[in-house]
Short mmCIF file of C-alpha atoms and ligand atoms in Angstrom, two decimals:
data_model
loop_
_atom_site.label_atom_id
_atom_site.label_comp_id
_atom_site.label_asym_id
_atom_site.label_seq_id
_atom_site.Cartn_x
_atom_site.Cartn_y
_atom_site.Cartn_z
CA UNK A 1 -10.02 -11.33 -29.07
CA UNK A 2 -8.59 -12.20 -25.58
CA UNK A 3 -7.79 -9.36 -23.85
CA UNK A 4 -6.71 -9.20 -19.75
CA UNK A 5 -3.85 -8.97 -17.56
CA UNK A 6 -0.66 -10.31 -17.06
CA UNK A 7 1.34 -10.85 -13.86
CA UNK A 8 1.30 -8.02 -11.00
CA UNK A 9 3.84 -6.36 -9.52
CA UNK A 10 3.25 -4.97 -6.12
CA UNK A 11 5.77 -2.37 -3.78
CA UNK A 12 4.88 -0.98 -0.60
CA UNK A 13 6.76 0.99 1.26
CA UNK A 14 8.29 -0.85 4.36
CA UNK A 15 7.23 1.70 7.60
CA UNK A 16 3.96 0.71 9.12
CA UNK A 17 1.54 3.13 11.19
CA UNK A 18 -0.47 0.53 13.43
CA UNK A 19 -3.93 2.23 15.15
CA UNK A 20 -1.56 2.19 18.12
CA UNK A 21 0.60 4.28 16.60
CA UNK A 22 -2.50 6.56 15.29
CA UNK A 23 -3.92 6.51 18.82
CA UNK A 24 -0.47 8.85 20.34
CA UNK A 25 -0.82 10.95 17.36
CA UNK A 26 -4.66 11.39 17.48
CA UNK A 27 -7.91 11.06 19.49
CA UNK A 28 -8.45 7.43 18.48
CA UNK A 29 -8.40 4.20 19.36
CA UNK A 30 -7.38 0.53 17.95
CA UNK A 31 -11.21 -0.58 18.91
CA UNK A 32 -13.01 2.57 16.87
CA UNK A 33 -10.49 2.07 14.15
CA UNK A 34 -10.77 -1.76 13.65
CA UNK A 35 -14.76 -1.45 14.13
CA UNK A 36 -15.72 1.05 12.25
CA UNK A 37 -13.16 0.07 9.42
CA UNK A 38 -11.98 -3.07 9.58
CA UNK A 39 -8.22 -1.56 8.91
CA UNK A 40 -5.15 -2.65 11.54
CA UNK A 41 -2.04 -0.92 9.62
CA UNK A 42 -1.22 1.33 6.83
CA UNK A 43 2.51 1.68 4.82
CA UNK A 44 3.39 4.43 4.88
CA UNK A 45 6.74 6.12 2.39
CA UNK A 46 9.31 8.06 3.37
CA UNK A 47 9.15 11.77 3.14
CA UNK A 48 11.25 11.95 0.07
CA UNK A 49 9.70 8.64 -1.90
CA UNK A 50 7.77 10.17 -4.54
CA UNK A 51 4.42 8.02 -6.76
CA UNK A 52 6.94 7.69 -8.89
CA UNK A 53 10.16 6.41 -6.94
CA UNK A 54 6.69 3.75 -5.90
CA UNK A 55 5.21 3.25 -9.69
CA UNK A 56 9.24 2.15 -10.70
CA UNK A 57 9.34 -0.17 -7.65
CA UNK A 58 6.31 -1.94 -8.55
CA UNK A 59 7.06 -1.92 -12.29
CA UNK A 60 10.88 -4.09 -11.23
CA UNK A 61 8.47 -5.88 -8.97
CA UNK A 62 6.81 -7.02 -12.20
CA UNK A 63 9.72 -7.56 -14.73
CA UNK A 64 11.04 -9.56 -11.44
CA UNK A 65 8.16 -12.16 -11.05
CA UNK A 66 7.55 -12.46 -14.71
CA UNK A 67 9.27 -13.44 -17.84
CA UNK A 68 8.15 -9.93 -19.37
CA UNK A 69 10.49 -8.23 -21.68
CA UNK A 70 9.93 -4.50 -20.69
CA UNK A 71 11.30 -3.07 -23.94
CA UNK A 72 8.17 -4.51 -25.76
CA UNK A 73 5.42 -2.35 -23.79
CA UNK A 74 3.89 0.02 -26.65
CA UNK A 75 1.65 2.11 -23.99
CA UNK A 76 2.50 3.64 -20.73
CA UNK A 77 -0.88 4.67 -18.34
CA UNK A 78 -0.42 5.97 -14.70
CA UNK A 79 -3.86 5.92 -12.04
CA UNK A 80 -2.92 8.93 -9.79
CA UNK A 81 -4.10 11.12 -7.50
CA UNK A 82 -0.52 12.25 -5.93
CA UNK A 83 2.03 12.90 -8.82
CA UNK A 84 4.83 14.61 -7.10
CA UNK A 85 4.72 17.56 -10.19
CA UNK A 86 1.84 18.94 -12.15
CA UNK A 87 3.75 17.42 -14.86
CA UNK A 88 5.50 15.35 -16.43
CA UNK A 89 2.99 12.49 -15.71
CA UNK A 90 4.29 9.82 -13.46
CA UNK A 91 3.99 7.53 -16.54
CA UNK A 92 6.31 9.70 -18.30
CA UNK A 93 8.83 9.86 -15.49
CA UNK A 94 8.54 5.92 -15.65
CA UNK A 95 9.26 5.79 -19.35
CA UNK A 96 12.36 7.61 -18.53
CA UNK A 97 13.58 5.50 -15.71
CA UNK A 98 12.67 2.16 -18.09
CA UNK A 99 14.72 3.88 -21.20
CA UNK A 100 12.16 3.20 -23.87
CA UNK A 101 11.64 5.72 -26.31
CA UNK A 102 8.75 7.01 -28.50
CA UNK A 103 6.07 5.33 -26.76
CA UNK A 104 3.05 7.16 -25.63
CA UNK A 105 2.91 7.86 -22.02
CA UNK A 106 -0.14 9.71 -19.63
CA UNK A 107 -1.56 9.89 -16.22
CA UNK A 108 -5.67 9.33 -15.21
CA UNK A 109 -6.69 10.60 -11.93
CA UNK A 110 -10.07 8.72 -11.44
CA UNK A 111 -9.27 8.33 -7.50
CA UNK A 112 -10.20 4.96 -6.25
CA UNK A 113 -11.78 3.72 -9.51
CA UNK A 114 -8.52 4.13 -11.57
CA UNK A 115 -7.56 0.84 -11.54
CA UNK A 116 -11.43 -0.15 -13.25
CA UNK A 117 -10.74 2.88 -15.46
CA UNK A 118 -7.39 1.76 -16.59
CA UNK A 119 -8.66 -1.72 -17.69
CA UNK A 120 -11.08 0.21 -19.49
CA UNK A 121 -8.27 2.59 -21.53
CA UNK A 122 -6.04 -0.50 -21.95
CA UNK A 123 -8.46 -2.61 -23.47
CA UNK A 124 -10.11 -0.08 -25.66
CA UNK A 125 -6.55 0.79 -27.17
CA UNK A 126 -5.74 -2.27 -27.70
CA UNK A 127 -9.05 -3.37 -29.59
CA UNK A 128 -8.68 0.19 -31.84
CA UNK A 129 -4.96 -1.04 -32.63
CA UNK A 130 -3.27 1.84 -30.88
CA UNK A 131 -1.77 -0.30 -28.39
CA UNK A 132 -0.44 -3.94 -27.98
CA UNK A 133 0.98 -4.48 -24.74
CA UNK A 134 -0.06 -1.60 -21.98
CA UNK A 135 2.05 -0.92 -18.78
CA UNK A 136 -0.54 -0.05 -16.51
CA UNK A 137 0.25 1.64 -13.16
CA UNK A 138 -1.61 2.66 -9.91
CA UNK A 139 0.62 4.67 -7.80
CA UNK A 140 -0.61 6.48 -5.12
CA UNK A 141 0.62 8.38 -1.74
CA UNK A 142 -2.16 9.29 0.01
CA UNK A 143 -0.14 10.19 2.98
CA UNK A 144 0.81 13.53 1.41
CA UNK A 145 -2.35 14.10 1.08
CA UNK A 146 -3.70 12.99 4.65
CA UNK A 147 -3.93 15.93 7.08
CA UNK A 148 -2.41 13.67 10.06
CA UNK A 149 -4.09 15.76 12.76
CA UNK A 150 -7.66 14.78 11.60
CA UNK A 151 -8.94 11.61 13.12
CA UNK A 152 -11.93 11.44 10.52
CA UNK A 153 -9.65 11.00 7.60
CA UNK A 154 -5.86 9.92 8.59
CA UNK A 155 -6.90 6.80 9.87
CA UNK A 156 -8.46 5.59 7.02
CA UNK A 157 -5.37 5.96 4.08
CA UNK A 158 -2.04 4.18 3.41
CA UNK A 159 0.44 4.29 0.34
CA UNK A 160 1.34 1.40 -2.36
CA UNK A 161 1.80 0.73 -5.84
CA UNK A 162 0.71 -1.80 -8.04
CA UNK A 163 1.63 -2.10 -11.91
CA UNK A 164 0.26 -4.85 -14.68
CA UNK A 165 0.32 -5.69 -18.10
CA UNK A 166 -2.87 -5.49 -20.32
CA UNK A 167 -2.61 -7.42 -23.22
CA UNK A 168 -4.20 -10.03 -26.25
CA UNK A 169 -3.63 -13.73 -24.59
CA UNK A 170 -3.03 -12.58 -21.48
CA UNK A 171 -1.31 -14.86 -18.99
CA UNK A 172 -3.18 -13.95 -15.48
CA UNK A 173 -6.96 -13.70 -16.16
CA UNK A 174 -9.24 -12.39 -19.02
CA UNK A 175 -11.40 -9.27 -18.89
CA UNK A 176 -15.01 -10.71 -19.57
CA UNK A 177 -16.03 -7.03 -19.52
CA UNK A 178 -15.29 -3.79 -17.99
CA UNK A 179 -18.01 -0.93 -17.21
CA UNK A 180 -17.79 2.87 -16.01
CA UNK A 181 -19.54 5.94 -15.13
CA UNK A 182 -19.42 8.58 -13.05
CA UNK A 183 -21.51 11.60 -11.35
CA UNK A 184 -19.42 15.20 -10.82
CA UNK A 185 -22.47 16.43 -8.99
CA UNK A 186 -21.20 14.14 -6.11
CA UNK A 187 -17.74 15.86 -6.05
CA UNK A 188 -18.10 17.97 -2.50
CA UNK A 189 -18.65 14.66 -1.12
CA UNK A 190 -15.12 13.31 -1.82
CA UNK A 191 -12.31 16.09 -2.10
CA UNK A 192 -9.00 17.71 -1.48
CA UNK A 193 -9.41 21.12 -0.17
CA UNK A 194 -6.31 23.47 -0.41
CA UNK A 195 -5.02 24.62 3.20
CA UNK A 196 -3.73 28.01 3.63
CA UNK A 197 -0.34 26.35 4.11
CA UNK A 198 -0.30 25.76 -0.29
CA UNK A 199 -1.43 21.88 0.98
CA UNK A 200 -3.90 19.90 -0.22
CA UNK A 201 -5.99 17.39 2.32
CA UNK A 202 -8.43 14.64 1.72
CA UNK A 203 -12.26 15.82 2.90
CA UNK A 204 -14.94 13.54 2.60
CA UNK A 205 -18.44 13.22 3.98
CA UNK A 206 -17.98 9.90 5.27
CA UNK A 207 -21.98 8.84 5.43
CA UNK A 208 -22.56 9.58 1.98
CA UNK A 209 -19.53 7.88 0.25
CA UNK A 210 -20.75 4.96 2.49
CA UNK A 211 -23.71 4.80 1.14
CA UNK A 212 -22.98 5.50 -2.55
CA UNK A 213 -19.92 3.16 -2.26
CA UNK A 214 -23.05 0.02 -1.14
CA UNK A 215 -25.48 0.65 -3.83
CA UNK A 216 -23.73 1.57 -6.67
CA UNK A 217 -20.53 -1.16 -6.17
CA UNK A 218 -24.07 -3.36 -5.58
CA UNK A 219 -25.37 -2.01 -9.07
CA UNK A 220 -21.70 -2.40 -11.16
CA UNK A 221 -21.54 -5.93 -10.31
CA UNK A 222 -24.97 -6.94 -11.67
CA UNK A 223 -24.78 -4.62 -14.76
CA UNK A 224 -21.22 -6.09 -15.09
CA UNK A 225 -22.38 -9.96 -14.47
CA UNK A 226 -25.40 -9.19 -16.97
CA UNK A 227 -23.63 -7.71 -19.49
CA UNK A 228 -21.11 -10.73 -19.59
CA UNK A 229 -24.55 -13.24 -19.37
CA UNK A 230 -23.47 -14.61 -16.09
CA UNK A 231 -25.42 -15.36 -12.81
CA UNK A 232 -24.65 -13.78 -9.77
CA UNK A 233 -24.14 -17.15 -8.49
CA UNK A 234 -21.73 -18.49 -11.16
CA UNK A 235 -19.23 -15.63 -9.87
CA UNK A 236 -16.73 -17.15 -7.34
CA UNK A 237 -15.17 -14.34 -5.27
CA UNK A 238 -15.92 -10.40 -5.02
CA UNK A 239 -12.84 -8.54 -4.64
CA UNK A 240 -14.06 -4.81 -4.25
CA UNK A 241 -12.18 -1.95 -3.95
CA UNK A 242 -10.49 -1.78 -0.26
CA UNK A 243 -11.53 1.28 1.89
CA UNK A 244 -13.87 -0.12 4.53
CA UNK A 245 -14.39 -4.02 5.96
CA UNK A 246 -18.02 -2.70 6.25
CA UNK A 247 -18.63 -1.25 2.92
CA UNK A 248 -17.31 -4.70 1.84
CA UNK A 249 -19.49 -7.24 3.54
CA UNK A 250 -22.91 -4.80 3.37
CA UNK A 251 -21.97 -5.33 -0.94
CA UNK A 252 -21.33 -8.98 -0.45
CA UNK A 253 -24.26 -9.83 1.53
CA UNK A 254 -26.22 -7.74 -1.01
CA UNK A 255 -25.44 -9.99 -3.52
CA UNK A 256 -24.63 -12.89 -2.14
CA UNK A 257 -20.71 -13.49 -3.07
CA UNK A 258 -17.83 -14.02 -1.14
CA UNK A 259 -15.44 -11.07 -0.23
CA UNK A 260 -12.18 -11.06 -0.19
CA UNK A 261 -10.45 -8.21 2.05
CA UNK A 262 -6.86 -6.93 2.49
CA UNK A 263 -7.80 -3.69 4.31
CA UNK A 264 -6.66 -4.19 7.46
CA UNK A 265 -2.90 -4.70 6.32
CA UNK A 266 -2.81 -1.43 3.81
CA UNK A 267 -5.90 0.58 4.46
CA UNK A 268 -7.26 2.77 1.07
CA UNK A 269 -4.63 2.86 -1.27
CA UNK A 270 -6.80 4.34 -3.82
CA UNK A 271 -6.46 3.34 -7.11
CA UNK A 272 -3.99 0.52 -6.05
CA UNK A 273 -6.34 -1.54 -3.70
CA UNK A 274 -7.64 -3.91 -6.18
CA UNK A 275 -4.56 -5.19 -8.38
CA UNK A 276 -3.00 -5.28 -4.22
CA UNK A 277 -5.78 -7.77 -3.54
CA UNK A 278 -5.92 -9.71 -6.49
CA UNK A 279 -1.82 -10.12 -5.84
CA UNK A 280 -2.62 -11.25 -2.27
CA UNK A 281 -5.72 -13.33 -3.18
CA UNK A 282 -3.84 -15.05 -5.81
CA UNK A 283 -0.55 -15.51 -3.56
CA UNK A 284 -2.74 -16.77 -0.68
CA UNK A 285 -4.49 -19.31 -3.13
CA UNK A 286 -7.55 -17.72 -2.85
CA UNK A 287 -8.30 -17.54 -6.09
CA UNK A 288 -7.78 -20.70 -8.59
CA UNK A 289 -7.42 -21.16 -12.18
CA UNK A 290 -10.95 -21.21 -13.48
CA UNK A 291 -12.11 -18.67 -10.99
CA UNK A 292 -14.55 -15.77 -11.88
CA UNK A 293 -13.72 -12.98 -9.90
CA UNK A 294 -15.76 -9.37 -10.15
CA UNK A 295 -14.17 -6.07 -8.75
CA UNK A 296 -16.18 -3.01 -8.25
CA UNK A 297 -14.85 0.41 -7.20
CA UNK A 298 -15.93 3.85 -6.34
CA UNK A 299 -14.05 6.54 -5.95
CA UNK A 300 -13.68 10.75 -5.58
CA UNK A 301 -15.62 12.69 -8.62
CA UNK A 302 -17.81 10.44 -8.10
CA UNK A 303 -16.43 7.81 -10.32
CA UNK A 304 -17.11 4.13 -10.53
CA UNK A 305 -17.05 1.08 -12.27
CA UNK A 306 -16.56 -2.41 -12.19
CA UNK A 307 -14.69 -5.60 -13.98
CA UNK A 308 -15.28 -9.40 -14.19
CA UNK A 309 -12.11 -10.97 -14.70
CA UNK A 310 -11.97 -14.80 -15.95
CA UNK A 311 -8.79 -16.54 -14.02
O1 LIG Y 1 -12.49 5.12 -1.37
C1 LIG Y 1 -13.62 5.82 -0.97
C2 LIG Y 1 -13.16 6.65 0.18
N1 LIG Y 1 -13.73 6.55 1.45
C3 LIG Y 1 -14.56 5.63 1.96
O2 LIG Y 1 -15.01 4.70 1.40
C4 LIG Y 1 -14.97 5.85 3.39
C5 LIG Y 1 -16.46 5.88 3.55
N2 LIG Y 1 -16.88 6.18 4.91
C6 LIG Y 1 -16.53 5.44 5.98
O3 LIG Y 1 -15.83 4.46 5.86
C7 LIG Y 1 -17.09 5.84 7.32
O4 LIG Y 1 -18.06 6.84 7.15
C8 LIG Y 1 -15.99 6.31 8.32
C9 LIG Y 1 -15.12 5.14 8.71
C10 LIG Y 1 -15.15 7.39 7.70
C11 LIG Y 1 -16.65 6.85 9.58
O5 LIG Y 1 -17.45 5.84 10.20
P1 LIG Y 1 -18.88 6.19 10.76
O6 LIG Y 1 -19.39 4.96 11.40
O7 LIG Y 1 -19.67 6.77 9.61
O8 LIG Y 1 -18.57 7.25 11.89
P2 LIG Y 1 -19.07 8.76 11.96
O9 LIG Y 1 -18.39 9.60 10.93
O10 LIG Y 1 -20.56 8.75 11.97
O11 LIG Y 1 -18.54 9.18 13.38
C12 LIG Y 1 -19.10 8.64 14.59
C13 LIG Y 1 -18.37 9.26 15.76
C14 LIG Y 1 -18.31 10.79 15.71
O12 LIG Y 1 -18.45 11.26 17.04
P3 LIG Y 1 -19.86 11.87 17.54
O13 LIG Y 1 -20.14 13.02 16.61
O14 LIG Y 1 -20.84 10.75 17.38
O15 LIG Y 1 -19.57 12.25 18.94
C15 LIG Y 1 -16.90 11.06 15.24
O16 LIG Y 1 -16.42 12.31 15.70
O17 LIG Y 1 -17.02 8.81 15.78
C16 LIG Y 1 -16.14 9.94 15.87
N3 LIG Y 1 -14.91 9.62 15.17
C17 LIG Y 1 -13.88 8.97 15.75
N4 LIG Y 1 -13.71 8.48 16.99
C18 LIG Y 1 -12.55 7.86 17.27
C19 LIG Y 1 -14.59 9.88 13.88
N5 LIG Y 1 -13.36 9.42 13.61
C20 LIG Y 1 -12.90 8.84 14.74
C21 LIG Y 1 -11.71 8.19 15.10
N6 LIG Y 1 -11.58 7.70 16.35
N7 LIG Y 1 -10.69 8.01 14.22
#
C-alpha cells in the first residue's frame, strides 16, 4: 500500500516584519538576528485573522493548484498550537466553512513536530480503514503568542498555514516511513507561560532546545533512513523543520546531506515549516521526481519525529 501526500497548499499572510522593523520595536539588530538565526522576515496576520481564517486560506490554496475534489476528503486533522477558541477545533471550524458533513474532524497540538505527527495519524488511519483521503492542516499564529517586547523570543516566530492531502497513490511523494516520540520531562524548556494580563507567551531556554533540536533531529533521520533500509548517502536533500539556519547546517553537516532552508523569509512557523519548505523546494526545482527527501522536527513537549518521503 502506497500511502503519501498530495499537492500543498500554502497561505501566508501578506504584512512582513523585517529585523529592521524588529530593531525600532526592540533592542536588536539585523546583524544579531541574521547571525544567530539565519531569519530576515516573518508574516505576520492581521489582528483579527484567526488559525482558522489561515487553515481555510491554505485549504482554497490547495483545491486551487490541484484537481482535488474537496467533497471526497473522509478525515479532517488540524496541527495547532493557536486555535482562536478552546473549542471547536480549527478542523471543525474548517469542515464548516468547506460544507461537508459527517466526517470526523480534530485538532493535535504537537508544536513544531505536528506536521511529522500528522503524517503519522493520516497514515495510520488510513492503513486501519478509518480513513481514505485525510485533509491535513498546520495552522499556526505564533504572533499571538509572541510577547513582542522580548527580544529573546519575538524575533524568532512568524505566522502561515500549510494544508495537504494524505492518501493511497498519492500524487506528490510517498511516505517510506514516518517515526515519533517524545519526552514531557523536557517541557519547562519549551513553553507558554500565562501573563497576568489572561495572555499566554512563548518561553524557551534557547541553549537547550538548541541542543536537543541537533542530536535528536541527528538521531530521527538515521533511525528513519534505517528503518526504511536506506543509506544516509542515498538520501538527496534534508529538509528539517525551520527555526534556526544554525540548528540546520550543525544537523546537515552531522550527517552529511544537503539542507534546504526557507527561514529567513518566514521564520518558525511551527508546525507549518516543513510542508512551507517542501512547497518552496518543489516550486524552486529543488527537489526532482525521484528525489528522497527526509524531514526531521522537534518541537515544545518535547516532541519529535521524522519522515522520509519518496518524490
Ligand atoms: O522550534 C523549536 C523552537 N526554538 C528553537 O529552535 C530555537 C532554539 N534556540 C536558538 O535558536 C538560539 O538559542 C537563540 C537564537 C534563541 C539564541 O541564540 P544564542 O546564540 O543561544 O544566544 P544567547 O541566548 O546565548 O544570547 C547571547 C546574547 C545574550 O546577551 P549576554 O547575556 O551575552 O549579554 C542575549 O541577551 O545575546 C543577547 N540577545 C540578543 N541580542 C540582540 C538575545 N536575543 C537578542 C536579540 N538581539 N534579539
Amino acid at each position: 500500500m502506497k500511502i503519501g501526500i498530495s499537492h500543498i497548499g500554502i497561505y501566508v499572510p501578506e504584512k512582513i516584519i523585517t529585523n529592521d522593523d524588529l530593531s525600532k520595536m526592540v533592542d536588536t539588530n539585523d546583524e544579531w538576528i541574521f547571525s544567530r538565526t539565519g531569519i530576515k522576515q516573518r508574516h505576520i496576520a492581521r489582528k483579527d485573522e484567526t488559525t482558522t481564517d489561515m487553515a481555510i486560506a491554505s485549504v482554497k490554496d490547495l483545491i486551487t493548484k490541484s484537481n482535488i475534489n474537496i467533497q471526497d476528503v473522509d478525515f479532517i486533522i488540524c496541527s495547532t498550537v493557536t486555535n482562536e477558541q478552546q473549542f471547536p477545533s480549527v478542523a471543525a471550524l474548517v469542515q464548516k466553512e468547506l460544507k461537508i458533513p459527517n466526517i470526523p474532524c480534530f485538532d493535535v497540538g504537537p508544536a513544531c513536530a505536528g506536521f511529522v505527527y500528522l503524517l503519522a495519524i493520516a497514515e495510520s488511519f488510513i492503513k486501519s480503514g478509518l480513513a481514505k483521503k485525510v485533509l491535513c492542516i498546520c495552522s499556526e499564529k505564533f504572533s499571538d503568542l509572541v510577547d513582542w517586547t522580548d527580544r529573546n523570543t519575538c524575533i524568532l516566530f512568524g505566522d502561515a498555514s500549510t494544508a495537504f492531502i494524505v492518501e493511497e497513490n498519492p500524487e506528490t511523494c510517498t511516505i517510506l516511513n514516518t517515526i515519533i516520540g517524545g519526552d514531557g520531562t523536557y517541557s519547562d524548556s519549551l513553553q507558554t507561560i500565562k501573563q497576568e494580563s489572561g495572555e499566554h507567551f512563548v518561553q524557551m531556554e534557547g541553549t537547550t532546545v538548541f541542543k536537543s533540536a541537533v542530536r535528536i533531529m541527528d538521531e530521527q533521520v538515521r533511525t528513519v533512513c534505517e528503518k526504511s533500509n536506506k543509506s544516509l548517502e542515498e538520501v538527496d536533500l534534508l529538509i528539517p523543520h525551520q527555526a534556526n539556519a544554525r540548528i540546520m547546517t550543525s544537523v546537515a553537516d552531522r550527517l552529511g546531506i544537503k539542507a534546504y532552508m526557507n527561514v529567513q523569509n518566514y521564520g518558525n512557523t511551527s508546525s507549518a515549516t516543513i510542508p512551507l519548505a517542501l512547497f518552496d523546494a518543489m516550486k524552486e526545482g529543488v527537489i526532482t521526481k525521484g528525489d528522497l527527501v527526509v524531514s526531521p522536527a522537534l518541537g515544545g513537549g518535547f516532541t519529535w519525529g521524522a519522515t522520509l518521503l519518496q518524490f
